[in-house]
Amino acid sequence: MESSFSSKRNHVPYICSEEENNSSKTQNKYREIISTLPRDNGGYTTTGSKLFDNLCCYQGFWYHSNSLEGVMLAQEHFKAQPSDILVCSAPKSGTTWLKALTFAIVTRTHFNDSSNPLVTTLPHECLPSLDQKLHNRNPEFPLLATHTPYTSLPKSITSELGCKIVYMCRDPKDAFVSTWHFARKLPIYGQEPISLEAAFELFCKGVSFFGPYWDHVLGYWKASLEWPERVMFIKYEDMMRDTVLYVKRLAEFMGYPFSSEEEREGAVEKIIELCSFENLSNLEVNKNGMRPPRSLVAENNAFFRKGKVGDWQNHLTTEMAERLNQITDQMLGRSGLRFDVSS
Ligand code: PAP
């Protein structure tokens, strides 16, 4: 099912022309670099899953080569504008939710309940992606999204004149379990679905999509401490615990604060309801739709599994959980960032 919003939207190229973007010269340049990158995934070169066996390491992070071309293209050509808002996350950390919330907040005066694109479109398709090869910016809504680690973002974003960034992260145990489930739903890549144990070993060694997970989180965490007015750092667990508070903070940070009148009329609650797991996961487009072929091939329902805090308890042994907690403690060190690793 092609979504109505994505097929009608009128995005303009922001990096380079489509011809240039797709030119075999550009593609070959990046592919040549990618072919030289380390691929030793910590001794697990034959997990049986093409998805995990094709990861390569670039600037200290692990990528599937398809997504890396887009990252490189953005690094070379992307020019941030001060009005841009970049929605960032490590995979499976609440991206879908954060995309829906930011989109609903920014566009709230443009649509009514039934005309909102989120009703007919997977949230991922509502925001142009920085690391997709066809780069474009919606002139009306200045939102862009990426999984790219902070240190590998285009310089025009991280420079002093760059744009605002909102970042969502999640307890690594839940992020891992969510990633493993998702990977099993990508039939196109896998001959054999990867076992939980093999995926766990890789994750602990830092070999995960856009991982090491902890380095991804720390990059944005440190940036949020250094430039709090430019980088907003949110935990999935906090957003779950007090969604009203964090949605208001998010709106304010992005420059779209709710007026007292809007608050009185329940605009915050309406957005929360629209973007809730229950609502989004039950929409026809998210139950039975497919992402367009240019994106990662997945059924839309793969992005909606449980949407709960602490589901790791149903999948990880006590030893596995302790090991991840220890790595998390060690990696976060004295950064000041904590997940509630005792739960
Ligand atoms: P992505 O990085 O591939 O875009 P992302 O959205 O970050 O995926 O992660 C998916 C997780 O968010 C899933 O978690 P689970 O596997 O533990 O269930 C998914 O269920 C959850 N999720 C999706 N939409 C929402 C939502 N509206 N509210 C809360 N959680 C959500």
PDB file of C-alpha atoms and ligand atoms in Angstrom, residues 89-101 123-124 147 168 170 174-175 177-182 185 236 239-240 272 274-281 291 296 301-312, ligand 1:
ATOM      1  CA  SER A  89      18.249   7.900  17.540  1.00  0.00           C
ATOM      2  CA  ALA A  90      20.099   4.630  17.646  1.00  0.00           C
ATOM      3  CA  PRO A  91      17.933   1.981  15.961  1.00  0.00           C
ATOM      4  CA  LYS A  92      15.127   0.475  18.037  1.00  0.00           C
ATOM      5  CA  SER A  93      15.288   3.191  20.655  1.00  0.00           C
ATOM      6  CA  GLY A  94      11.955   4.839  19.974  1.00  0.00           C
ATOM      7  CA  THR A  95      12.555   6.317  16.529  1.00  0.00           C
ATOM      8  CA  THR A  96       9.034   5.643  15.275  1.00  0.00           C
ATOM      9  CA  TRP A  97       7.501   7.280  18.338  1.00  0.00           C
ATOM     10  CA  LEU A  98       9.822  10.287  18.253  1.00  0.00           C
ATOM     11  CA  LYS A  99       9.231  10.806  14.534  1.00  0.00           C
ATOM     12  CA  ALA A 100       5.472  10.676  15.050  1.00  0.00           C
ATOM     13  CA  LEU A 101       5.585  13.070  18.003  1.00  0.00           C
ATOM     14  CA  PRO A 123       5.862   7.814  10.670  1.00  0.00           C
ATOM     15  CA  HIS A 124       9.196   7.052   8.969  1.00  0.00           C
ATOM     16  CA  HIS A 147      20.471   7.094  12.819  1.00  0.00           C
ATOM     17  CA  MET A 168      15.973   9.456  21.848  1.00  0.00           C
ATOM     18  CA  ARG A 170      16.620   3.499  25.442  1.00  0.00           C
ATOM     19  CA  ASP A 174      15.353  -3.345  25.475  1.00  0.00           C
ATOM     20  CA  ALA A 175      17.047  -1.817  22.419  1.00  0.00           C
ATOM     21  CA  VAL A 177      15.828  -7.283  22.220  1.00  0.00           C
ATOM     22  CA  SER A 178      13.876  -5.001  19.903  1.00  0.00           C
ATOM     23  CA  THR A 179      16.678  -5.087  17.301  1.00  0.00           C
ATOM     24  CA  TRP A 180      16.810  -8.868  17.378  1.00  0.00           C
ATOM     25  CA  HIS A 181      13.075  -9.194  16.827  1.00  0.00           C
ATOM     26  CA  PHE A 182      13.165  -6.652  14.015  1.00  0.00           C
ATOM     27  CA  LYS A 185      11.326  -9.778  10.332  1.00  0.00           C
ATOM     28  CA  TYR A 236      12.339   6.341  25.970  1.00  0.00           C
ATOM     29  CA  MET A 239       8.931   9.703  27.742  1.00  0.00           C
ATOM     30  CA  MET A 240       6.838   6.673  28.757  1.00  0.00           C
ATOM     31  CA  ILE A 272      -0.038  11.913  22.625  1.00  0.00           C
ATOM     32  CA  LEU A 274      -2.448  10.153  17.987  1.00  0.00           C
ATOM     33  CA  CYS A 275       1.156   8.984  18.428  1.00  0.00           C
ATOM     34  CA  SER A 276       0.494   6.296  21.015  1.00  0.00           C
ATOM     35  CA  PHE A 277       1.567   2.737  20.309  1.00  0.00           C
ATOM     36  CA  GLU A 278      -2.048   1.579  20.600  1.00  0.00           C
ATOM     37  CA  ASN A 279      -3.307   4.070  18.059  1.00  0.00           C
ATOM     38  CA  LEU A 280      -0.498   3.875  15.514  1.00  0.00           C
ATOM     39  CA  SER A 281      -0.116   0.104  15.609  1.00  0.00           C
ATOM     40  CA  ARG A 291       7.683   0.648   3.109  1.00  0.00           C
ATOM     41  CA  LEU A 296      14.786  -0.687   4.025  1.00  0.00           C
ATOM     42  CA  ASN A 301       4.024  -3.685  11.270  1.00  0.00           C
ATOM     43  CA  ALA A 302       7.667  -4.630  11.964  1.00  0.00           C
ATOM     44  CA  PHE A 303       8.065  -1.198  13.573  1.00  0.00           C
ATOM     45  CA  PHE A 304       5.335  -1.936  16.124  1.00  0.00           C
ATOM     46  CA  ARG A 305       5.948  -4.904  18.363  1.00  0.00           C
ATOM     47  CA  LYS A 306       5.147  -4.284  22.045  1.00  0.00           C
ATOM     48  CA  GLY A 307       6.194  -0.747  22.857  1.00  0.00           C
ATOM     49  CA  LYS A 308       6.878  -1.545  26.508  1.00  0.00           C
ATOM     50  CA  VAL A 309       9.645  -0.745  28.968  1.00  0.00           C
ATOM     51  CA  GLY A 310      11.416  -3.843  30.329  1.00  0.00           C
ATOM     52  CA  ASP A 311      10.396  -6.477  27.770  1.00  0.00           C
ATOM     53  CA  TRP A 312      14.016  -7.702  27.907  1.00  0.00           C
TER      54      TRP A 312
HETATM   55  P1  PAP B   1      13.681   2.028  14.053  1.00  0.00           P
HETATM   56  O1  PAP B   1      14.962   2.433  14.691  1.00  0.00           O
HETATM   57  O2  PAP B   1      13.834   0.858  13.123  1.00  0.00           O
HETATM   58  O3  PAP B   1      12.944   3.132  13.444  1.00  0.00           O
HETATM   59  P2  PAP B   1      12.290   2.189  16.547  1.00  0.00           P
HETATM   60  O4  PAP B   1      11.012   2.875  16.292  1.00  0.00           O
HETATM   61  O5  PAP B   1      13.388   2.968  17.160  1.00  0.00           O
HETATM   62  O6  PAP B   1      12.773   1.444  15.239  1.00  0.00           O
HETATM   63  O7  PAP B   1      12.058   0.975  17.520  1.00  0.00           O
HETATM   64  C1  PAP B   1      10.945   0.182  17.479  1.00  0.00           C
HETATM   65  C2  PAP B   1      10.489   0.029  18.908  1.00  0.00           C
HETATM   66  O8  PAP B   1       9.676   1.139  19.260  1.00  0.00           O
HETATM   67  C3  PAP B   1       9.666  -1.198  19.079  1.00  0.00           C
HETATM   68  O9  PAP B   1       9.910  -1.612  20.411  1.00  0.00           O
HETATM   69  P3  PAP B   1       9.690  -3.116  20.914  1.00  0.00           P
HETATM   70  O10 PAP B   1      10.345  -4.009  19.921  1.00  0.00           O
HETATM   71  O11 PAP B   1      10.354  -3.171  22.250  1.00  0.00           O
HETATM   72  O12 PAP B   1       8.228  -3.296  21.003  1.00  0.00           O
HETATM   73  C4  PAP B   1       8.267  -0.646  18.888  1.00  0.00           C
HETATM   74  O13 PAP B   1       7.263  -1.471  19.417  1.00  0.00           O
HETATM   75  C5  PAP B   1       8.381   0.652  19.634  1.00  0.00           C
HETATM   76  N1  PAP B   1       7.381   1.636  19.218  1.00  0.00           N
HETATM   77  C6  PAP B   1       6.914   1.874  17.976  1.00  0.00           C
HETATM   78  N2  PAP B   1       5.994   2.852  18.000  1.00  0.00           N
HETATM   79  C7  PAP B   1       5.855   3.231  19.284  1.00  0.00           C
HETATM   80  C8  PAP B   1       5.038   4.190  19.943  1.00  0.00           C
HETATM   81  N3  PAP B   1       4.179   4.931  19.267  1.00  0.00           N
HETATM   82  N4  PAP B   1       5.168   4.325  21.271  1.00  0.00           N
HETATM   83  C9  PAP B   1       6.038   3.576  21.973  1.00  0.00           C
HETATM   84  N5  PAP B   1       6.843   2.647  21.401  1.00  0.00           N
HETATM   85  C10 PAP B   1       6.758   2.464  20.075  1.00  0.00           C
END
